[in-house]
PDB file of C-alpha atoms in Angstrom:
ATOM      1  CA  UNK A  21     -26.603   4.610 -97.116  1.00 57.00           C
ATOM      2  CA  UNK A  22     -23.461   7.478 -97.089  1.00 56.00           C
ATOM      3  CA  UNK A  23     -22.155   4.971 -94.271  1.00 61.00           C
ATOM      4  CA  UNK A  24     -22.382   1.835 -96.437  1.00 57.00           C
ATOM      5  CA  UNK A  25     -20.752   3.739 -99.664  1.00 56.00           C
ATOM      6  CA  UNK A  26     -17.715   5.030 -97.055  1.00 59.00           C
ATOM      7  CA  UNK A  27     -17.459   1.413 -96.145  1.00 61.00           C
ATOM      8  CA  UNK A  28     -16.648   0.568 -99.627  1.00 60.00           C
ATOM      9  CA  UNK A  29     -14.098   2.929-100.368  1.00 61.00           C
ATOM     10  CA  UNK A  30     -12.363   2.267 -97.120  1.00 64.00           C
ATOM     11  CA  UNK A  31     -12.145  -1.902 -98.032  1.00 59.00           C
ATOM     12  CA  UNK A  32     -11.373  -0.658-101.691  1.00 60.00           C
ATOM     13  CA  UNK A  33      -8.401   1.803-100.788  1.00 61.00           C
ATOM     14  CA  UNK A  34      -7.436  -0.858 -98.074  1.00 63.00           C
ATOM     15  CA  UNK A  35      -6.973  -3.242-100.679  1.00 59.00           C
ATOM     16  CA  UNK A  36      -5.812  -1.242-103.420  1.00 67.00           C
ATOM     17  CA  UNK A  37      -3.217  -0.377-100.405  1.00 58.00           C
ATOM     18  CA  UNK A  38      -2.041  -4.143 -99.659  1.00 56.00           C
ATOM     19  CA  UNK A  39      -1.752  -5.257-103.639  1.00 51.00           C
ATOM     20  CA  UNK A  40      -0.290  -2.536-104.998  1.00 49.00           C
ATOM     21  CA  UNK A  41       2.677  -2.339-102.125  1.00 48.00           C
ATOM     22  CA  UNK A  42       4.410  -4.616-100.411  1.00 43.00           C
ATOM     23  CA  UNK A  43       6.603  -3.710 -98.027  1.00 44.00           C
ATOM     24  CA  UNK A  44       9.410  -1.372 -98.853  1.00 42.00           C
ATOM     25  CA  UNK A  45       9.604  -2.989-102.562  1.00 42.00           C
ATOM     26  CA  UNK A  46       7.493  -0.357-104.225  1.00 45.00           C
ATOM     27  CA  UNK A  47       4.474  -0.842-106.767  1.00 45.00           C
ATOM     28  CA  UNK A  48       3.916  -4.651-107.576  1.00 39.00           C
ATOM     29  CA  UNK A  49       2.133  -4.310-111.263  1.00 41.00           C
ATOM     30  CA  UNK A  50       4.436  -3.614-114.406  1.00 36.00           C
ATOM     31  CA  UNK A  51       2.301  -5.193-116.435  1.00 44.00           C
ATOM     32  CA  UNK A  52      -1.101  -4.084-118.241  1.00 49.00           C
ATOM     33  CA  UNK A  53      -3.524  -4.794-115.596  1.00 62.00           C
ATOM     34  CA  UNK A  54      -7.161  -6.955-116.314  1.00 82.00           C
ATOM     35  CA  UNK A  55     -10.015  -5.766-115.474  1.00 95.00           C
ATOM     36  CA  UNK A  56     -10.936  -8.433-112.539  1.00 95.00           C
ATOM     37  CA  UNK A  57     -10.336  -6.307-109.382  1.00 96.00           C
ATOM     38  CA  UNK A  58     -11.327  -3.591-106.533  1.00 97.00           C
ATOM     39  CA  UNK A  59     -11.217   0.276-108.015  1.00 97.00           C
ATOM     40  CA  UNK A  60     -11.699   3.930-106.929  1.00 98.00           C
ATOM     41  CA  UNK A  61     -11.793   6.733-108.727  1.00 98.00           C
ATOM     42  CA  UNK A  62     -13.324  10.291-109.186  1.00 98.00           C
ATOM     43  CA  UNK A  63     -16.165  11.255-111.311  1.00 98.00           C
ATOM     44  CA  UNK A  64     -17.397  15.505-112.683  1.00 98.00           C
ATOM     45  CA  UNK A  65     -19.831  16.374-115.184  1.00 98.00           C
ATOM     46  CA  UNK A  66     -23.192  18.015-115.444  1.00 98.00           C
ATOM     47  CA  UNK A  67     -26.538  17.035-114.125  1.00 98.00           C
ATOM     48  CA  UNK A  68     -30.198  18.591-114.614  1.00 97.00           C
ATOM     49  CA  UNK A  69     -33.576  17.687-113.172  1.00 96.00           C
ATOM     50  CA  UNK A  70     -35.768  15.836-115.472  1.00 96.00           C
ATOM     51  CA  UNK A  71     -39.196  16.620-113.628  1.00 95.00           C
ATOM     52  CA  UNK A  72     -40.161  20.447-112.897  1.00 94.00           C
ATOM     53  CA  UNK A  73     -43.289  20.798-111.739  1.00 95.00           C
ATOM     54  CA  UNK A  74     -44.716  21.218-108.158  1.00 96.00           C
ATOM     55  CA  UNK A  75     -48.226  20.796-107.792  1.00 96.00           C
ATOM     56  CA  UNK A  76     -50.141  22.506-105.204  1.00 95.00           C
ATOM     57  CA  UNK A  77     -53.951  21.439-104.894  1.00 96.00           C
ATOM     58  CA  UNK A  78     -56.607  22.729-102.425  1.00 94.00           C
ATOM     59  CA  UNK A  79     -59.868  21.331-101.593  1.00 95.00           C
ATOM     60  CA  UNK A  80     -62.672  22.739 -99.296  1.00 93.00           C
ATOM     61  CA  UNK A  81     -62.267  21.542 -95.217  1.00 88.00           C
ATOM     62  CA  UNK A  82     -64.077  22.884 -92.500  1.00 88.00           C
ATOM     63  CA  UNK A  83     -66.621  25.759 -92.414  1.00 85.00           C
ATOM     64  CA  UNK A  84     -67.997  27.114 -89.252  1.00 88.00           C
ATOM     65  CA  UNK A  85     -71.936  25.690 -89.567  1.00 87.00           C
ATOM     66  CA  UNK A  86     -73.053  29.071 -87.458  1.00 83.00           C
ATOM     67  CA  UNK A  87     -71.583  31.148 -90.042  1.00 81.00           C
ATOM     68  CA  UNK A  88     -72.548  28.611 -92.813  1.00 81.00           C
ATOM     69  CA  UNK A  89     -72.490  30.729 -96.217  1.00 85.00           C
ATOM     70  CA  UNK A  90     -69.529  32.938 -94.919  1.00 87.00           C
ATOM     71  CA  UNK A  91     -67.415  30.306 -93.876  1.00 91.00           C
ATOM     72  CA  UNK A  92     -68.545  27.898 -97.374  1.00 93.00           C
ATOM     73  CA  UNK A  93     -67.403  31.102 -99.186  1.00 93.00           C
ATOM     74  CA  UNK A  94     -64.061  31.345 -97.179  1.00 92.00           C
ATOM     75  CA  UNK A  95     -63.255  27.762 -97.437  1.00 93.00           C
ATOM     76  CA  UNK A  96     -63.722  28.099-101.089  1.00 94.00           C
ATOM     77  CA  UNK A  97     -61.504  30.601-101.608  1.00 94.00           C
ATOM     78  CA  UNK A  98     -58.799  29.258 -99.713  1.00 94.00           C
ATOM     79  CA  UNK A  99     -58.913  26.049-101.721  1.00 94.00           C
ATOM     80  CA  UNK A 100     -58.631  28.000-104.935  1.00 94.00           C
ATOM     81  CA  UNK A 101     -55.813  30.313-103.256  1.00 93.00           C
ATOM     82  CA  UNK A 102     -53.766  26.917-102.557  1.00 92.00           C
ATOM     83  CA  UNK A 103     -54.001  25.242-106.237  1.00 94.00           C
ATOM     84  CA  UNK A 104     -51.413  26.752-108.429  1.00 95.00           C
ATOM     85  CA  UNK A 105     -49.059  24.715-110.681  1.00 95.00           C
ATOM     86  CA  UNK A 106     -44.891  25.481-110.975  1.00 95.00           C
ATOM     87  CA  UNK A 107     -42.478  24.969-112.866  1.00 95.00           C
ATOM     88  CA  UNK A 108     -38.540  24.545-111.186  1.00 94.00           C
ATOM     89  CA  UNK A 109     -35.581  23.839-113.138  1.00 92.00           C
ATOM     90  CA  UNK A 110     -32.494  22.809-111.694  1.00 93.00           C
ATOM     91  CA  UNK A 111     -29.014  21.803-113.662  1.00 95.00           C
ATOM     92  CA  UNK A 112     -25.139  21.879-112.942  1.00 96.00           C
ATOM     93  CA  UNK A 113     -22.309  20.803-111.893  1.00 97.00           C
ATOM     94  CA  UNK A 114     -22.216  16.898-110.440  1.00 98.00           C
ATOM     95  CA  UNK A 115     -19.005  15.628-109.155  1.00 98.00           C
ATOM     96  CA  UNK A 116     -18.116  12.730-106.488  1.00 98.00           C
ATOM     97  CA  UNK A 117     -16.015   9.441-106.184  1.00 97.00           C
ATOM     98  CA  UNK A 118     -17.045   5.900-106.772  1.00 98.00           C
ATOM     99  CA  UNK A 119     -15.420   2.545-105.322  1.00 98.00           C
ATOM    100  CA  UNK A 120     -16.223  -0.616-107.156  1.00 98.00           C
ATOM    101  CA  UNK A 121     -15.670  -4.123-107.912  1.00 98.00           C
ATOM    102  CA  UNK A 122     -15.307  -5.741-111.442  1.00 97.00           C
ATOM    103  CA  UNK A 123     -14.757  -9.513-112.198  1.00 97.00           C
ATOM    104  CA  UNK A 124     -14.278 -10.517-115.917  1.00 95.00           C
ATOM    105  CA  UNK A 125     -15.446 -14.011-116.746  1.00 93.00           C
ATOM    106  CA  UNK A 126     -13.635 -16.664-119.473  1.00 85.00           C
ATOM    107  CA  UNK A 127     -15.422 -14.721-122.122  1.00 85.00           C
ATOM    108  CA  UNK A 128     -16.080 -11.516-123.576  1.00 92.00           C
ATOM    109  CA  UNK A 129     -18.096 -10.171-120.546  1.00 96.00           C
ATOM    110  CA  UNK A 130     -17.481  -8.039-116.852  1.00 97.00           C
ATOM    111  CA  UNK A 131     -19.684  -8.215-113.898  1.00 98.00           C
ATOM    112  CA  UNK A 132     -19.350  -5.503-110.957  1.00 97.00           C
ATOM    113  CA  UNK A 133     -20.797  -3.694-108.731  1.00 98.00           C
ATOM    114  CA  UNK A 134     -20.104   0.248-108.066  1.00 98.00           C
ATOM    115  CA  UNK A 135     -21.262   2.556-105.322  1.00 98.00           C
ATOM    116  CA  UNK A 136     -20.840   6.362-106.260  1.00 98.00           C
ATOM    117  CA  UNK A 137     -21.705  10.010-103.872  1.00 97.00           C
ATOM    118  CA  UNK A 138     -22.315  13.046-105.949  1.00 98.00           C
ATOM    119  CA  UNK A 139     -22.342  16.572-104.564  1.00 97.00           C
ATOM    120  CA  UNK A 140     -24.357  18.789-106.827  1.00 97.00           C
ATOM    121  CA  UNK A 141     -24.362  22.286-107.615  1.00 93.00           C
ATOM    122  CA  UNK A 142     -27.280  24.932-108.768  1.00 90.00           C
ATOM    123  CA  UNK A 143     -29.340  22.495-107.293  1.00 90.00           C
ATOM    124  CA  UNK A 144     -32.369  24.582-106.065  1.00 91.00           C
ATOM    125  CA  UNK A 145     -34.834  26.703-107.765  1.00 94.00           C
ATOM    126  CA  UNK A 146     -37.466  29.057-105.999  1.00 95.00           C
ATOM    127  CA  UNK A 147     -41.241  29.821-107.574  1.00 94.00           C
ATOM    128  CA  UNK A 148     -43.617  32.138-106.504  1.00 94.00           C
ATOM    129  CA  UNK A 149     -47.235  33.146-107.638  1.00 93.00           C
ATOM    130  CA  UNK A 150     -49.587  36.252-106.285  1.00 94.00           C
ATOM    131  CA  UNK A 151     -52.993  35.884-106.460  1.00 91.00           C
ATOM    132  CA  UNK A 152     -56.021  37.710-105.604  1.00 94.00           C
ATOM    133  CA  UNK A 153     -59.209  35.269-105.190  1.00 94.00           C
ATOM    134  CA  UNK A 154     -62.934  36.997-104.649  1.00 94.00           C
ATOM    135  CA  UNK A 155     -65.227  35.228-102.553  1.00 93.00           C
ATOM    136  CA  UNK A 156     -68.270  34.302-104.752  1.00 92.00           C
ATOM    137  CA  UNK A 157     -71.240  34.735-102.457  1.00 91.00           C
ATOM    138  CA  UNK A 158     -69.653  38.268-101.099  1.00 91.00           C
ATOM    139  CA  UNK A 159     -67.611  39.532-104.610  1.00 87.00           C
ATOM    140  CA  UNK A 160     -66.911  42.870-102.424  1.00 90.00           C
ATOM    141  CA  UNK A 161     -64.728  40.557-100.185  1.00 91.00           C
ATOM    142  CA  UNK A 162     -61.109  38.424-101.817  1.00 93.00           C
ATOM    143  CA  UNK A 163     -58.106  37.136-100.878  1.00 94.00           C
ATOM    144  CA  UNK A 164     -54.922  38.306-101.481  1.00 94.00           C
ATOM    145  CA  UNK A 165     -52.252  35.521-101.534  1.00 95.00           C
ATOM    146  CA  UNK A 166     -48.830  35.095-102.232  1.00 95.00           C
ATOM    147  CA  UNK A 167     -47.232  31.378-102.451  1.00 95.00           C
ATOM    148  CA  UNK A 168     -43.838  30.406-102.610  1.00 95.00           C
ATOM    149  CA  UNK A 169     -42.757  26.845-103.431  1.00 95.00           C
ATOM    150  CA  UNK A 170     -38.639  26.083-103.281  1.00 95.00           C
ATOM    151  CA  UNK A 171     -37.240  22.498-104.551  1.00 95.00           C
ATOM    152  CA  UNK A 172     -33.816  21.224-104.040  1.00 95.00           C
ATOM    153  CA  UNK A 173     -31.893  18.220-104.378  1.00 95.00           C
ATOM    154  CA  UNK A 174     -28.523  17.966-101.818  1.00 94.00           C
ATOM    155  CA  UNK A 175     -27.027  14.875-103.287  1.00 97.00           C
ATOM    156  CA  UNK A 176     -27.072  11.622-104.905  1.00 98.00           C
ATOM    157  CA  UNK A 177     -25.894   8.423-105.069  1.00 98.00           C
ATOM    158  CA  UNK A 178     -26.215   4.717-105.934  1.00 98.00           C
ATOM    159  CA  UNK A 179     -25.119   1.111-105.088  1.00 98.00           C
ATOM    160  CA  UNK A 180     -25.333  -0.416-109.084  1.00 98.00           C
ATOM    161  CA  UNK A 181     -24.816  -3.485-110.726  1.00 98.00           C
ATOM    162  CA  UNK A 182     -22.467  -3.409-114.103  1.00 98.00           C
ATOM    163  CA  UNK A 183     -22.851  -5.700-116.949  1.00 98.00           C
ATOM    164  CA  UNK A 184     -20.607  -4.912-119.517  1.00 98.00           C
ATOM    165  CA  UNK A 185     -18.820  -6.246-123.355  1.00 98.00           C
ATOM    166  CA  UNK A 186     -15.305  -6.065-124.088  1.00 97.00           C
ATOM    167  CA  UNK A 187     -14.968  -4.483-127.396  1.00 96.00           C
ATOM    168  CA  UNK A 188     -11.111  -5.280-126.932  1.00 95.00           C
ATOM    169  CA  UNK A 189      -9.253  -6.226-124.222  1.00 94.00           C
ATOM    170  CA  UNK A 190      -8.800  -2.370-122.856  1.00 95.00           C
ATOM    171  CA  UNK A 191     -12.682  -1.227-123.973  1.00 97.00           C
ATOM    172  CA  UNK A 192     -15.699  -2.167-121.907  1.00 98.00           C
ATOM    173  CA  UNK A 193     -18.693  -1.157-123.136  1.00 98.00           C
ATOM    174  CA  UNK A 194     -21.647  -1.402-119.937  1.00 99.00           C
ATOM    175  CA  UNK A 195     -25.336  -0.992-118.783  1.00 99.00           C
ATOM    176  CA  UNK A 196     -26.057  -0.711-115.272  1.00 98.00           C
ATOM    177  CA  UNK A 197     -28.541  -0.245-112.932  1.00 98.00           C
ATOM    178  CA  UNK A 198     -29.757  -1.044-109.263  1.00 98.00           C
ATOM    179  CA  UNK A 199     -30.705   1.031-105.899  1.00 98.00           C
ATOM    180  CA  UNK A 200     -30.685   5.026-105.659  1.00 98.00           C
ATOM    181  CA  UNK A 201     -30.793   7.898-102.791  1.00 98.00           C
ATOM    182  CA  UNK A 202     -30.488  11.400-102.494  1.00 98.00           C
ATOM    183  CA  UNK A 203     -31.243  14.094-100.433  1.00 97.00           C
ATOM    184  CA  UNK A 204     -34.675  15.864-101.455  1.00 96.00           C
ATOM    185  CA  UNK A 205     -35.653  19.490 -99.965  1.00 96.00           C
ATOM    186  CA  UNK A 206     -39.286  20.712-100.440  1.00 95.00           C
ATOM    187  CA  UNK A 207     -40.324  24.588 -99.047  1.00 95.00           C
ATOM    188  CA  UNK A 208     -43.269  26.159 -98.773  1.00 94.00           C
ATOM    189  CA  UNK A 209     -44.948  29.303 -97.761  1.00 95.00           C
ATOM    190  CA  UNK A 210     -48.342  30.383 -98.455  1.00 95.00           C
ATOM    191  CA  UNK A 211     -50.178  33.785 -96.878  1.00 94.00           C
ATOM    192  CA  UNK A 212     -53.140  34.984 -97.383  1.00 94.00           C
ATOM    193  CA  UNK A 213     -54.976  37.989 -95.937  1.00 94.00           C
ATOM    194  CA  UNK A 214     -58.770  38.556 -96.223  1.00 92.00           C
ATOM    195  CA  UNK A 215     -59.805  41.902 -97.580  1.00 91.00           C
ATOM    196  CA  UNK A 216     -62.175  42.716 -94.625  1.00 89.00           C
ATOM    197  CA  UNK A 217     -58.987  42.383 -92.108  1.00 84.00           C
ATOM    198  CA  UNK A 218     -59.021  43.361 -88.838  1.00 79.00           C
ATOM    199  CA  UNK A 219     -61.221  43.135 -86.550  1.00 78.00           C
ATOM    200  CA  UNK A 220     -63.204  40.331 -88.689  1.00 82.00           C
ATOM    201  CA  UNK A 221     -60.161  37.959 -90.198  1.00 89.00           C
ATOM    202  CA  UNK A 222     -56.563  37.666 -88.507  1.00 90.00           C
ATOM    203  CA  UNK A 223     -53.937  37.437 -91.843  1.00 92.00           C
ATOM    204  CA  UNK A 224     -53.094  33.700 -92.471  1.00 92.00           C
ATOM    205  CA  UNK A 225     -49.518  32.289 -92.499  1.00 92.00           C
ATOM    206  CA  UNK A 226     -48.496  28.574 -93.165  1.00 92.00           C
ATOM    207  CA  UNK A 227     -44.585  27.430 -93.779  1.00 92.00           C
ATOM    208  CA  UNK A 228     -43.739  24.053 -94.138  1.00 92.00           C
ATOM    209  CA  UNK A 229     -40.510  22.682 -94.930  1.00 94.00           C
ATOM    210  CA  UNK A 230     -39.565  19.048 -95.523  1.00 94.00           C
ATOM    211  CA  UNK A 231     -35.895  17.304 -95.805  1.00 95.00           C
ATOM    212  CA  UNK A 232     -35.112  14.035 -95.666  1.00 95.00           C
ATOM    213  CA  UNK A 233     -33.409  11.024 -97.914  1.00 97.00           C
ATOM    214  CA  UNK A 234     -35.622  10.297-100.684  1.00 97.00           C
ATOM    215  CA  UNK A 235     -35.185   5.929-102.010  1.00 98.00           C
ATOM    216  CA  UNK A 236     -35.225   5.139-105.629  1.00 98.00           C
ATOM    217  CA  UNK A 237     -33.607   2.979-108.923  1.00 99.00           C
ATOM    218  CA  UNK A 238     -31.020   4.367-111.545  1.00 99.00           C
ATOM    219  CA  UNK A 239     -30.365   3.137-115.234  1.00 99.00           C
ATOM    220  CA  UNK A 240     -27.885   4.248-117.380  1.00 98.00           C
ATOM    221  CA  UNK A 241     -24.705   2.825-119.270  1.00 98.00           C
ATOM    222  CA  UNK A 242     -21.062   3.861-120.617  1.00 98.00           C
ATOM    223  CA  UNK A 243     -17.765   3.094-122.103  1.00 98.00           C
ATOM    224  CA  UNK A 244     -14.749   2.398-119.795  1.00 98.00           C
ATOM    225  CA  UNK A 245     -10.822   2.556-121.128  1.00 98.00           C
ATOM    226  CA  UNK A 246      -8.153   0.987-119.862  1.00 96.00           C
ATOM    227  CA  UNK A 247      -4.985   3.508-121.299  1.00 95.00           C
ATOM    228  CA  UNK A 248      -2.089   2.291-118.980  1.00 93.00           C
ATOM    229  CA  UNK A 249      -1.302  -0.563-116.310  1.00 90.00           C
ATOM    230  CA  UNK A 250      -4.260   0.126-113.168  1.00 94.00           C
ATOM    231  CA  UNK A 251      -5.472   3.338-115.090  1.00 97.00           C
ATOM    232  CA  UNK A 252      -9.247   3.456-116.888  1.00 97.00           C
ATOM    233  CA  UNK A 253     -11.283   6.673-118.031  1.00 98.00           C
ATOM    234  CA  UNK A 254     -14.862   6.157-118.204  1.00 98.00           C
ATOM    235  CA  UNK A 255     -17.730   8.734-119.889  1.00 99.00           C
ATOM    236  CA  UNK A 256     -21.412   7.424-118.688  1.00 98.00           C
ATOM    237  CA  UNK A 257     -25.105   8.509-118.791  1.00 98.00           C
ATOM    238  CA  UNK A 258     -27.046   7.813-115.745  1.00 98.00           C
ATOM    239  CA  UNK A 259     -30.947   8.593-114.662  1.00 99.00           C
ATOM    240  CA  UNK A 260     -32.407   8.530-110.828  1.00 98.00           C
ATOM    241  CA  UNK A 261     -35.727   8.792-110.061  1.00 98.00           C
ATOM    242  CA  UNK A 262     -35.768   8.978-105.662  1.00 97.00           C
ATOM    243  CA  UNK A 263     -39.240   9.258-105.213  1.00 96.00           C
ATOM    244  CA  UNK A 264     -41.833  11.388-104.826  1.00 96.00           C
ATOM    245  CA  UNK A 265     -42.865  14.673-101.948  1.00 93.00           C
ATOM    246  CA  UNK A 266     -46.646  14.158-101.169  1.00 92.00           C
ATOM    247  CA  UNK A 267     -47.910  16.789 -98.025  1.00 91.00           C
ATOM    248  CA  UNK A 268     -50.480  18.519 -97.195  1.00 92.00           C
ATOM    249  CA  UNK A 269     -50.970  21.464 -94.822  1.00 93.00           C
ATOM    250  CA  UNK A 270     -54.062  22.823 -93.930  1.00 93.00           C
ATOM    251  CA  UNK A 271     -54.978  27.003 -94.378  1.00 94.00           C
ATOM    252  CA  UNK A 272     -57.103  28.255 -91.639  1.00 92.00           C
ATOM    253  CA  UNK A 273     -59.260  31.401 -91.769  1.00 92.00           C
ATOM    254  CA  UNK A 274     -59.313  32.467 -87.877  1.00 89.00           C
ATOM    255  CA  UNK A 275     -61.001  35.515 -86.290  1.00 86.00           C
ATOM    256  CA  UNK A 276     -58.926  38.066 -84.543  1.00 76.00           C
ATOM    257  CA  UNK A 277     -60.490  37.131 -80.997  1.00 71.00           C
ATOM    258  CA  UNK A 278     -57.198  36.887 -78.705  1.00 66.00           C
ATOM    259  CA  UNK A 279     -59.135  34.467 -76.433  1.00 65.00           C
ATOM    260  CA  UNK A 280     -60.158  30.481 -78.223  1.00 66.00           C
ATOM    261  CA  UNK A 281     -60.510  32.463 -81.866  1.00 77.00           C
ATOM    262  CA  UNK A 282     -63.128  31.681 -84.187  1.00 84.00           C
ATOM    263  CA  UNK A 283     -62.084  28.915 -87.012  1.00 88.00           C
ATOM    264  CA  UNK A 284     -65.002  30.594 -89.706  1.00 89.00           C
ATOM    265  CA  UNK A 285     -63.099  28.330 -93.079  1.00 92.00           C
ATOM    266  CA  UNK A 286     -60.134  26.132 -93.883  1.00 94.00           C
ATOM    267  CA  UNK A 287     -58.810  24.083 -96.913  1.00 94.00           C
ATOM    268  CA  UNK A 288     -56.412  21.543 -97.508  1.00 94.00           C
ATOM    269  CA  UNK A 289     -53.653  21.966 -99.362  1.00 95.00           C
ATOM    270  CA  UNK A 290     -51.803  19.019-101.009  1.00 95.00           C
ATOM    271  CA  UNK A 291     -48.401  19.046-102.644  1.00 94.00           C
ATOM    272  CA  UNK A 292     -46.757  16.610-104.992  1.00 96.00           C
ATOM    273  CA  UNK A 293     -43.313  16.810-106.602  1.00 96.00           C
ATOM    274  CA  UNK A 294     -41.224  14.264-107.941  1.00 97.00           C
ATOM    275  CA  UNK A 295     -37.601  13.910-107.798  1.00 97.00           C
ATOM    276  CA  UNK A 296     -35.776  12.507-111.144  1.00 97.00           C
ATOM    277  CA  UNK A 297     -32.649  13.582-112.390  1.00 97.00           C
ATOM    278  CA  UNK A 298     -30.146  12.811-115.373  1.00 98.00           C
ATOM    279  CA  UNK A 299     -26.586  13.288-115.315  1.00 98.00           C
ATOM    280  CA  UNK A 300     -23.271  12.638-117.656  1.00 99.00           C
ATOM    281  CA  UNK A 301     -20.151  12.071-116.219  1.00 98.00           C
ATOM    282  CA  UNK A 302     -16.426  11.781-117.094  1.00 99.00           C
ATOM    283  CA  UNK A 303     -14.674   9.666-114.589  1.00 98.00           C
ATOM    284  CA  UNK A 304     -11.132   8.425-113.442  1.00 98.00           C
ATOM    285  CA  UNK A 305     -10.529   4.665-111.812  1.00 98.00           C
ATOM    286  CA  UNK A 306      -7.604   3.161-110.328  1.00 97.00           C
ATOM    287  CA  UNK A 307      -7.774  -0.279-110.796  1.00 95.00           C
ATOM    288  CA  UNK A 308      -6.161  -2.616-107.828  1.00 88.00           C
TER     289      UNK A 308
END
């Protein structure tokens, strides 16, 4: 999707290029320019995450059936070490370009479409929880665990339609909306160490880390200024929402045998986030 939006803004400066020179004769436009037209421009402002919480959930797997009540307890235990509920908050600076395409029509109304990459800062946020977790068969014996959870969002951007109203022939008030990515980051760490130890239980560990493009839709809407010939300023609100992080890793309770160790308990741990975001932004277009 980055290739497609660099696509844009190479036909957009290509043709802002060709119309607004020709030759050695210098700018073409004198005049106050429409709003029908390629444009480019810059955008800054601030952006925070609208959804904080990572949800970690654990639910009983395997226990070893020759160990039965030992390795029920253990599986327990682990399933209760792996639930825990966090809260992240991200916010910032956001600040990118945007290449676009406007067409007004006989009457009061624009139709475009815009295509806009954001680079975000103070954009992830790091959690943590320590627990200690008895087992309830054996109260003597408990966990202690520490998980970490870290959430971060790399980018954004959209490919949006614009509808908009001209409130005069130099103000365009607009809603738009359409396709949006970004790049979502989701850590985790969990360990856990039996209070028994060695020889009976080998300490658990269990990273995972996941980073790819997350898919989504974006809404929002703004007001857009003409002030001089090919020159508009523009102030907009705009929400993403790229998806959601669902995993799940699995902790394992081994023995401390270095040959084929035991497997006495395990749980599953699931994790959900979701990525959503709101941002305003100022903006600067140059219009072709």
């Amino acid at each position: 999707m980055k290739k497609v939006v660099l696509s844009l803004i190479t036909i957009a400066s290509a043709s802002c290029s060709s119309i607004s020179y020709s030759g050695s004769m210098g700018p073409i436009h004198a005049e106050p320019h429409g709003w029908t037209g390629f444009y480019i421009g810059a955008n800054a402002g601030y952006w925070w995450s609208t959804n904080k919480a990572v949800n970690t959930v654990g639910s009983p797997g395997y226990a070893d059936p020759l160990f039965s009540l030992g390795a029920e307890n253990i599986a327990n235990a682990l399933a209760v070490v792996g639930t825990n509920n966090f809260s992240l908050n991200t916010d910032g600076f956001i600040g990118g370009g945007q290449v676009g395409y406007n067409y007004q029509l006989q009457n009061q109304f624009v139709v475009g479409l815009e295509a806009d990459i954001d680079g975000l800062t103070q954009s992830n946020a790091t959690a943590q929880a320590a627990r200690m977790v008895p087992l309830v068969d054996f109260p003597a014996e408990y966990y202690n665990a520490t998980i970490s959870v870290t959430k971060k969002l790399d980018y954004l951007g959209t490919v949006r339609g614009r509808l908009g109203y001209l409130w005069s022939p130099s103000v365009l008030f607009y809603g738009t909306g359409g396709f949006a990515y970004g790049g979502v980051v989701l850590n985790e760490a969990f360990t856990a160490n039996e209070s028994l130890g060695f020889p009976s239980y080998a300490p658990i560990t269990m990273q995972n880390n996941i980073k790819k493009t997350g898919t989504g839709w974006t809404a929002g809407g703004g007001l857009e200024w003409i002030f001089r010939a090919n020159w508009s300023a523009k102030i907009e609100g705009i929400y993403y929402d790229i998806g959601t992080i669902n995993n799940n890793v699995v902790l394992s309770q081994r023995s401390f045998l270095p040959i084929q160790p035991i497997v006495f308990g395990a749980a599953q741990i699931n994790t959900t986030t979701k990525f959503t975001a709101a941002a305003v932004r100022v903006g600067l277009n140059y219009h072709c």
